CSV table of C-alpha atoms and ligand atoms in Angstrom, one decimal:
chain,number,residue,atom,x,y,z
T,232,MET,CA,0.0,0.0,0.0
T,233,GLY,CA,1.6,3.3,-1.1
T,234,GLU,CA,1.5,6.7,0.4
T,235,ALA,CA,-0.3,9.7,-1.1
T,236,ILE,CA,1.3,13.1,-0.6
T,237,VAL,CA,-0.2,16.5,-1.6
T,238,ILE,CA,2.1,19.4,-2.4
T,239,THR,CA,0.3,22.6,-1.6
T,240,SER,CA,0.8,26.3,-0.5
T,241,GLY,CA,-2.2,28.6,-0.7
T,242,LYS,CA,-0.3,31.2,-2.6
T,243,GLY,CA,0.5,30.7,-6.3
T,244,GLY,CA,3.9,30.7,-7.8
T,245,VAL,CA,5.9,29.6,-4.8
T,246,GLY,CA,7.1,26.4,-6.3
T,247,LYS,CA,4.5,23.6,-5.8
T,248,THR,CA,4.9,22.3,-9.4
T,249,THR,CA,8.6,22.5,-9.3
T,250,THR,CA,8.7,20.6,-6.0
T,251,THR,CA,6.3,17.9,-7.2
T,252,ALA,CA,8.4,17.3,-10.3
T,253,ASN,CA,11.7,17.1,-8.4
T,254,ILE,CA,10.5,15.0,-5.5
T,255,GLY,CA,8.8,12.7,-7.9
T,256,ALA,CA,11.9,12.3,-10.1
T,257,GLY,CA,14.0,12.0,-7.0
T,258,LEU,CA,11.9,9.2,-5.5
T,259,ALA,CA,11.8,7.4,-8.8
T,260,GLN,CA,15.6,7.7,-9.1
T,261,ALA,CA,15.9,6.1,-5.7
T,262,GLY,CA,13.9,3.1,-7.0
T,263,SER,CA,10.3,3.8,-5.8
T,264,ARG,CA,7.3,3.4,-8.0
T,265,VAL,CA,5.9,6.9,-8.4
T,266,ALA,CA,2.8,8.5,-9.9
T,267,LEU,CA,2.3,12.2,-10.2
T,268,ILE,CA,-1.1,13.7,-10.4
T,269,ASP,CA,-1.5,17.3,-11.8
T,270,ALA,CA,-4.6,18.5,-9.9
T,271,ASP,CA,-4.4,22.0,-11.2
T,272,ILE,CA,-7.3,21.5,-13.7
T,273,GLY,CA,-7.4,24.2,-16.3
T,274,LEU,CA,-3.8,25.4,-15.7
T,275,ARG,CA,-1.9,22.3,-16.6
T,276,ASN,CA,1.9,22.7,-15.9
T,277,LEU,CA,3.4,19.6,-14.4
T,278,ASP,CA,3.6,18.0,-17.9
T,279,VAL,CA,5.9,20.8,-19.2
T,280,VAL,CA,8.1,21.0,-16.1
T,281,MET,CA,8.6,17.2,-16.5
T,282,GLY,CA,9.1,17.5,-20.3
T,283,LEU,CA,6.2,15.1,-21.0
T,284,GLU,CA,3.8,17.5,-22.7
T,285,ASN,CA,4.0,15.9,-26.1
T,286,ARG,CA,2.8,12.6,-25.0
T,287,ILE,CA,-0.6,13.4,-23.4
T,288,VAL,CA,-3.6,11.5,-24.7
T,289,TYR,CA,-6.0,11.4,-21.9
T,290,ASP,CA,-6.2,13.4,-18.6
T,291,LEU,CA,-7.4,13.3,-15.0
T,292,VAL,CA,-11.0,14.3,-15.9
T,293,ASP,CA,-11.2,11.6,-18.6
T,294,VAL,CA,-10.3,9.0,-16.0
T,295,VAL,CA,-12.6,10.3,-13.4
T,296,GLU,CA,-15.5,10.4,-15.8
T,297,GLY,CA,-14.8,6.9,-17.0
T,298,PHE,CA,-13.9,8.0,-20.5
T,299,ALA,CA,-10.4,6.5,-20.2
T,300,LYS,CA,-8.8,3.8,-18.2
T,301,LEU,CA,-6.1,5.0,-15.7
T,302,LYS,CA,-3.4,2.8,-17.3
T,303,HIS,CA,-4.1,4.5,-20.7
T,304,ALA,CA,-4.0,8.0,-19.3
T,305,LEU,CA,-0.8,7.6,-17.3
T,306,ILE,CA,2.3,8.8,-19.2
T,307,LYS,CA,5.4,6.7,-18.6
T,308,ASP,CA,8.6,8.7,-18.1
T,309,LYS,CA,11.3,7.4,-20.5
T,310,ARG,CA,14.1,8.4,-18.1
T,311,PHE,CA,12.7,6.5,-15.2
T,312,GLU,CA,10.6,3.5,-16.1
T,313,ASN,CA,8.9,3.6,-12.6
T,314,LEU,CA,7.7,7.2,-12.9
T,315,HIS,CA,4.3,8.1,-14.3
T,316,LEU,CA,2.3,11.3,-14.8
T,317,LEU,CA,-1.5,11.7,-14.8
T,318,PRO,CA,-1.9,15.1,-16.5
T,319,ALA,CA,-4.6,17.7,-15.6
T,320,ALA,CA,-7.4,18.6,-18.1
T,321,GLN,CA,-6.6,21.9,-19.8
T,322,THR,CA,-10.1,22.8,-21.1
T,323,ARG,CA,-12.1,22.1,-18.0
T,324,ASP,CA,-12.3,23.7,-14.5
T,325,LYS,CA,-11.9,22.5,-10.9
T,326,THR,CA,-15.6,21.6,-10.6
T,327,ALA,CA,-15.2,18.8,-13.2
T,328,VAL,CA,-14.0,16.6,-10.3
T,329,SER,CA,-15.3,16.2,-6.8
T,330,PRO,CA,-13.2,15.5,-3.6
T,331,GLU,CA,-14.9,12.1,-3.3
T,332,GLN,CA,-13.9,11.2,-6.9
T,333,MET,CA,-10.3,12.3,-6.2
T,334,LYS,CA,-10.2,10.3,-3.0
T,335,HIS,CA,-11.4,7.2,-4.8
T,336,LEU,CA,-8.9,7.6,-7.6
T,337,VAL,CA,-5.9,8.2,-5.3
T,338,GLU,CA,-6.9,5.3,-3.2
T,339,SER,CA,-6.9,3.0,-6.2
T,340,MET,CA,-3.5,4.3,-7.3
T,341,LYS,CA,-2.0,3.5,-3.9
T,342,ASP,CA,-2.3,-0.2,-4.7
T,343,GLU,CA,0.0,0.2,-7.7
T,344,PHE,CA,2.5,2.8,-6.6
T,345,ASP,CA,4.7,3.4,-3.6
T,346,TYR,CA,4.1,7.2,-3.8
T,347,VAL,CA,1.3,9.2,-5.3
T,348,LEU,CA,2.3,12.8,-5.4
T,349,ILE,CA,-0.5,15.4,-6.0
T,350,ASP,CA,0.3,18.8,-7.3
T,351,SER,CA,-2.3,21.2,-5.8
T,352,PRO,CA,-3.6,24.4,-7.5
T,353,ALA,CA,-3.3,27.7,-5.6
T,354,GLY,CA,-6.1,28.9,-3.3
T,355,ILE,CA,-8.3,27.3,-0.7
T,356,GLU,CA,-11.3,26.5,-2.8
T,357,GLN,CA,-12.5,23.3,-4.4
T,358,GLY,CA,-9.3,22.8,-6.4
T,359,PHE,CA,-7.4,22.6,-3.0
T,360,ARG,CA,-10.1,20.4,-1.5
T,361,ASN,CA,-9.8,18.0,-4.5
T,362,ALA,CA,-6.1,17.9,-4.2
T,363,VAL,CA,-6.0,17.1,-0.4
T,364,ALA,CA,-9.0,14.7,-0.5
T,365,GLY,CA,-7.0,11.5,-1.0
T,366,ALA,CA,-3.7,12.5,0.6
T,367,ASP,CA,-2.2,10.9,3.7
T,368,LYS,CA,0.4,13.6,4.1
T,369,ALA,CA,0.8,17.2,3.1
T,370,LEU,CA,3.9,19.2,2.1
T,371,VAL,CA,3.4,22.9,2.4
T,372,VAL,CA,5.7,25.0,0.2
T,373,ALA,CA,6.4,28.6,1.3
T,374,THR,CA,9.0,31.2,0.3
T,375,PRO,CA,10.5,33.5,3.0
T,376,GLU,CA,8.1,36.4,2.3
T,377,VAL,CA,5.3,37.8,4.4
T,378,SER,CA,2.4,37.0,2.0
T,379,SER,CA,3.6,33.4,1.4
T,380,VAL,CA,4.1,32.6,5.1
T,381,ARG,CA,0.7,34.1,5.9
T,382,ASP,CA,-1.0,31.9,3.3
T,383,ALA,CA,1.0,28.9,4.4
T,384,ASP,CA,-0.3,29.5,8.0
T,385,ARG,CA,-3.9,29.5,6.6
T,386,ILE,CA,-3.3,26.2,4.7
T,387,ILE,CA,-1.7,24.6,7.8
T,388,GLY,CA,-4.7,25.6,9.8
T,389,LEU,CA,-7.1,24.0,7.3
T,390,LEU,CA,-5.0,20.8,7.1
T,391,GLU,CA,-4.8,20.5,10.9
T,392,ALA,CA,-8.5,21.0,11.2
T,393,ASN,CA,-8.8,18.0,8.9
T,394,GLU,CA,-6.6,16.1,11.4
T,395,LYS,CA,-5.6,13.2,9.2
T,396,HIS,CA,-3.0,15.4,7.4
T,397,LYS,CA,0.2,16.2,9.1
T,398,PRO,CA,1.7,19.1,7.3
T,399,CYS,CA,5.5,19.4,6.8
T,400,LEU,CA,7.1,22.6,5.5
T,401,ILE,CA,9.4,23.1,2.5
T,402,ILE,CA,11.0,26.5,2.5
T,403,ASN,CA,11.7,27.4,-1.1
T,404,ARG,CA,13.9,30.1,-2.8
T,405,ILE,CA,15.9,31.0,0.2
T,406,ARG,CA,18.8,33.3,-0.6
T,407,PRO,CA,21.7,32.8,1.9
T,408,SER,CA,23.3,36.2,1.1
T,409,MET,CA,20.0,38.0,1.9
T,410,VAL,CA,19.5,36.0,5.1
T,411,LYS,CA,23.1,36.9,6.1
T,412,ARG,CA,22.5,40.6,5.8
T,413,GLY,CA,19.2,40.4,7.6
T,414,ASP,CA,17.0,41.1,4.6
T,415,MET,CA,15.3,37.7,4.4
T,416,MET,CA,13.7,35.6,7.1
T,417,ASP,CA,15.7,32.5,7.9
T,418,ILE,CA,14.7,28.9,8.6
T,419,ASP,CA,14.4,29.4,12.3
T,420,ASP,CA,12.2,32.5,11.9
T,421,MET,CA,9.8,30.6,9.6
T,422,ILE,CA,9.6,27.5,11.9
T,423,GLU,CA,9.0,29.7,14.9
T,424,ILE,CA,6.1,31.5,13.2
T,425,LEU,CA,4.5,28.5,11.6
T,426,ALA,CA,5.2,25.9,14.4
T,427,VAL,CA,5.4,23.0,11.9
T,428,GLN,CA,7.8,20.3,11.1
T,429,LEU,CA,10.5,21.1,8.5
T,430,ILE,CA,11.3,18.6,5.7
T,431,GLY,CA,13.4,20.7,3.4
T,432,VAL,CA,15.1,23.9,2.4
T,433,VAL,CA,15.6,24.7,-1.2
T,434,PRO,CA,17.8,27.6,-2.2
T,435,GLU,CA,17.1,30.0,-5.0
T,436,ASP,CA,18.9,28.5,-7.9
T,437,GLU,CA,19.3,29.4,-11.6
T,438,ALA,CA,19.5,25.7,-12.4
T,439,ILE,CA,15.7,25.5,-11.8
T,440,VAL,CA,15.1,27.9,-14.7
T,441,VAL,CA,17.5,26.0,-16.9
T,442,SER,CA,16.0,22.6,-16.0
T,443,THR,CA,12.5,23.9,-16.5
T,444,ASN,CA,13.6,25.2,-20.0
T,445,ARG,CA,14.7,21.7,-20.8
T,446,GLY,CA,11.9,19.8,-19.1
T,447,GLU,CA,14.4,17.9,-16.9
T,448,PRO,CA,13.9,18.2,-13.2
T,449,ALA,CA,16.9,19.7,-11.4
T,450,VAL,CA,17.1,16.7,-9.1
T,451,MET,CA,18.7,14.9,-12.0
T,452,ASN,CA,21.5,17.5,-12.1
T,453,SER,CA,24.2,16.5,-9.5
T,454,ASN,CA,25.7,20.0,-9.7
T,455,SER,CA,22.6,22.0,-8.7
T,456,ARG,CA,22.2,23.1,-5.1
T,457,ALA,CA,18.4,23.0,-5.5
T,458,GLY,CA,18.8,19.5,-6.9
T,459,GLU,CA,20.8,18.4,-3.8
T,460,ALA,CA,18.0,19.9,-1.6
T,461,TYR,CA,15.4,17.8,-3.4
T,462,ARG,CA,17.5,14.7,-3.1
T,463,GLN,CA,17.7,15.3,0.7
T,464,ILE,CA,13.9,15.8,0.9
T,465,THR,CA,13.5,12.5,-1.0
T,466,ARG,CA,15.6,10.7,1.5
T,467,ARG,CA,13.7,12.2,4.4
T,468,LEU,CA,10.4,11.1,2.9
T,469,LYS,CA,11.8,7.6,2.7
T,470,GLY,CA,12.4,7.8,6.5
T,471,GLU,CA,16.1,8.6,6.5
T,472,ASP,CA,17.3,11.0,9.1
T,473,VAL,CA,19.2,13.6,7.0
T,474,PRO,CA,20.6,16.5,9.0
T,475,PHE,CA,19.9,20.1,7.8
T,476,ALA,CA,23.1,21.5,6.5
T,477,LYS,CA,23.7,25.2,6.6
T,478,ILE,CA,23.1,26.4,3.1
T,479,GLU,CA,25.9,28.6,1.9
T,480,GLU,CA,25.9,30.9,-1.1
T,481,GLU,CA,28.4,29.7,-3.6
T,482,SER,CA,30.5,32.7,-4.4
T,483,GLY,CA,33.9,33.3,-6.0
T,484,LEU,CA,35.4,31.5,-8.9
T,485,PHE,CA,34.7,28.0,-7.7
T,486,GLY,CA,31.0,28.6,-7.2
T,487,ARG,CA,30.7,30.3,-10.6
T,488,ILE,CA,32.5,27.4,-12.4
T,489,ARG,CA,30.3,24.9,-10.6
T,490,ARG,CA,27.2,26.8,-11.6
T,491,MET,CA,28.4,27.1,-15.2
T,492,ILE,CA,29.0,23.3,-15.4
T,493,GLY,CA,25.7,22.7,-13.7
T,494,GLY,CA,23.9,25.0,-16.1
T,495,PHE,CA,25.4,23.6,-19.3
T,496,LYS,CA,25.0,19.9,-18.3
T,497,GLY,CA,21.4,20.6,-17.4
E,300,MET,CA,24.2,53.5,-6.2
E,301,SER,CA,26.0,50.2,-7.0
E,302,ARG,CA,24.7,47.0,-5.4
E,303,GLY,CA,27.7,46.9,-3.0
E,304,GLY,CA,27.3,50.5,-2.2
E,305,ARG,CA,23.6,50.1,-1.4
E,306,ALA,CA,24.4,47.1,0.9
E,307,MET,CA,27.1,49.2,2.6
E,308,PHE,CA,24.7,52.1,3.1
E,309,ASP,CA,22.0,49.8,4.5
E,310,LEU,CA,24.5,48.3,6.9
E,311,PHE,CA,25.5,51.7,8.1
E,312,ALA,CA,21.9,52.8,8.5
E,313,ARG,CA,21.3,49.8,10.7
E,314,VAL,CA,24.5,50.1,12.8
E,315,PHE,CA,23.5,53.7,13.5
E,316,GLY,CA,20.0,52.7,14.4
E,317,ARG,CA,18.2,54.4,11.5
E,318,GLU,CA,16.6,51.3,10.2
E,319,ASP,CA,15.6,47.8,11.4
E,320,ALA,CA,16.8,44.7,9.4
E,321,SER,CA,13.9,44.2,7.0
E,322,LYS,CA,13.5,40.6,8.1
E,323,ASP,CA,12.7,41.8,11.6
E,324,VAL,CA,10.0,44.1,10.2
E,325,ALA,CA,8.6,41.2,8.2
E,326,LYS,CA,8.5,39.0,11.3
E,327,GLU,CA,6.8,41.6,13.4
E,328,ARG,CA,4.2,42.3,10.7
E,329,LEU,CA,3.6,38.6,10.2
E,330,ARG,CA,3.2,38.1,14.0
E,331,LEU,CA,0.5,40.8,14.1
E,332,VAL,CA,-1.4,39.7,11.0
E,333,LEU,CA,-1.4,36.1,12.1
E,334,VAL,CA,-2.9,37.0,15.5
E,335,HIS,CA,-5.8,38.4,13.6
E,336,ASP,CA,-6.0,35.6,11.0
E,337,ARG,CA,-5.9,32.8,13.5
E,338,ALA,CA,-8.6,34.3,15.7
E,339,SER,CA,-11.0,35.1,13.0
E,340,LEU,CA,-14.3,33.3,12.8
E,341,SER,CA,-16.4,32.8,9.7
E,342,PRO,CA,-19.5,35.1,9.5
E,343,GLN,CA,-21.6,31.9,10.0
E,344,ALA,CA,-19.7,30.9,13.1
E,345,LEU,CA,-20.0,34.4,14.5
E,346,ASP,CA,-23.8,34.2,14.0
E,347,GLU,CA,-23.9,30.9,15.9
E,348,LEU,CA,-21.8,32.4,18.7
E,349,LYS,CA,-24.3,35.4,18.9
E,350,ASN,CA,-27.3,33.0,19.2
E,351,ASP,CA,-25.6,31.0,21.9
E,352,LEU,CA,-24.7,34.1,23.8
E,353,VAL,CA,-28.3,35.4,23.6
E,354,ASN,CA,-29.6,32.1,25.0
E,355,VAL,CA,-27.1,32.0,27.9
E,356,ILE,CA,-27.5,35.6,28.9
E,357,SER,CA,-31.3,35.4,28.6
E,358,LYS,CA,-31.3,33.0,31.5
E,359,TYR,CA,-30.3,35.8,33.8
E,360,LEU,CA,-31.2,39.0,32.1
E,361,GLU,CA,-33.9,40.3,29.8
E,362,ILE,CA,-32.0,41.7,26.9
E,363,ASP,CA,-32.8,43.8,23.9
E,364,GLN,CA,-32.0,41.5,21.0
E,365,GLU,CA,-32.3,44.2,18.4
E,366,GLY,CA,-29.4,46.2,19.9
E,367,PHE,CA,-27.3,43.1,20.7
E,368,GLN,CA,-23.9,43.4,19.0
E,369,VAL,CA,-20.8,41.1,19.0
E,370,ASP,CA,-17.7,41.7,17.1
E,371,PHE,CA,-13.9,41.5,17.1
E,372,SER,CA,-12.0,44.5,18.1
E,373,ARG,CA,-8.5,44.6,16.8
E,374,HIS,CA,-5.6,46.0,18.7
E,375,GLU,CA,-2.0,46.0,17.7
E,376,GLU,CA,-1.0,43.2,20.0
E,377,SER,CA,-4.2,41.3,20.5
E,378,MET,CA,-7.8,40.8,19.6
E,379,ALA,CA,-10.8,41.1,21.9
E,380,LEU,CA,-14.3,39.9,21.5
E,381,VAL,CA,-16.5,42.9,22.3
E,382,ALA,CA,-20.2,42.6,23.1
E,383,ASN,CA,-22.7,45.3,23.5
E,384,ILE,CA,-25.8,43.9,25.3
E,385,PRO,CA,-28.6,46.4,26.1
E,386,VAL,CA,-30.3,45.1,29.2
E,387,ARG,CA,-34.1,45.6,29.7
E,388,SER,CA,-34.4,44.3,33.2
E,389,VAL,CA,-32.8,41.9,35.5
E,390,LYS,CA,-34.9,38.8,35.9
E,391,ARG,CA,-36.3,38.4,39.4
E,392,ARG,CA,-34.7,35.6,41.2
E,393,THR,CA,-37.1,32.8,42.3
E,394,LEU,CA,-35.8,30.8,45.2
J,235,LIG,N1,14.2,27.3,-5.9
J,235,LIG,C1,14.0,28.0,-7.0
J,235,LIG,N2,14.9,28.8,-7.6
J,235,LIG,C2,14.6,29.5,-8.7
J,235,LIG,N3,13.4,29.5,-9.3
J,235,LIG,C3,12.4,28.8,-8.8
J,235,LIG,C4,12.6,28.0,-7.6
J,235,LIG,N4,11.4,27.4,-7.3
J,235,LIG,C5,10.5,27.8,-8.2
J,235,LIG,N5,11.1,28.6,-9.1
J,235,LIG,C6,10.4,29.3,-10.3
J,235,LIG,O1,9.3,29.9,-9.8
J,235,LIG,C7,8.2,29.9,-10.7
J,235,LIG,C8,7.0,29.3,-10.1
J,235,LIG,O2,7.2,28.0,-9.7
J,235,LIG,P1,6.0,26.9,-9.8
J,235,LIG,O3,6.6,25.6,-9.3
J,235,LIG,O4,5.4,26.9,-11.1
J,235,LIG,O5,5.0,27.4,-8.6
J,235,LIG,P2,3.5,27.0,-8.3
J,235,LIG,O6,3.3,25.6,-8.8
J,235,LIG,O7,3.5,27.1,-6.8
J,235,LIG,O8,2.6,28.0,-8.9
J,235,LIG,C9,8.7,29.0,-11.9
J,235,LIG,O9,9.1,29.9,-12.9
J,235,LIG,C10,9.9,28.3,-11.3
J,235,LIG,O10,10.9,28.0,-12.2
J,236,LIG,MG1,1.7,24.9,-10.1
């Protein structure tokens, strides 16, 4: 029996889709059977971040409405044979699917996969309720900014009221140099405010843009600092106790060379 | 001003007490906004609370339900639930 994990945030644009793609690829790389569900109906994105956009035939709504079988709608990732994507419908809206239907679908997928990762849309409306409906666990993504932390607090409140979800926090786009000079909240500040368990800290990293351009999750790039952060999250999800290293800005010649190599190799 | 120059200027401004580190400003603003967010009730829940209050208080006092008001009052540091309950008469105690 697999585990279903929803990646959510409240606020849009903080890195939910990037996180889902990278953790999914990371878990598959580590040998788990993984399915990704893009629950952002109407704003399909996970397919392009994964580089699988040209292979979509059926989508989530087709499966829920019984128009297509799950096994025909799932896209198999060529890089990892144990990684699959169920894309969102692009021309429908969130009300095309109900929380009960999502719960049923996710439940059935847990028989076949070790991890079912659900990429949630922004907001706290039905799209969010659909995304969390079948989840055993929630990862809340927040950036070190007032509006993002505020929305994360709201989401954590909603998840905790729901009881079965135990939210864990992923801090995304942290910039060590800004933290150092006191112009960005650090990890401790955010944990203190949100009073929640931390599962990962992902630095701001140009390699994310490069990897999104190419449709290859940064977790596959051994030179990317964000990729390393996602590999650590993957290990923590698998139950390993990975200490939180202090993230340092890579500066000077060495850092620049590393970044160049990382950027070119993709 | 160059990036380095700006950073240097900010640092001086802070050392000489002209400006807080912006992350401390962010933290303080978040703390206040979350006090309010976390204590807020939905309009529906607030209505239920009002009804319950009317029922409880009516056991002891005869109140003017028209003028009965309950709302949150926001202060910098905290929130208070403020009720204005016009009393018609105290119910006579029966022993
Ligand atoms: N750690 C990071 N470093 C640099 N850019 C990032 C990082 N995380 C996300 N981004 C960028 O931020 C944008 C929004 O990310 P996305 O995952 O689509 O957010 P969401 O799904 O929450 O709306 C994308 O352009 C993505 O490439
Ligand atoms: Mg998204």
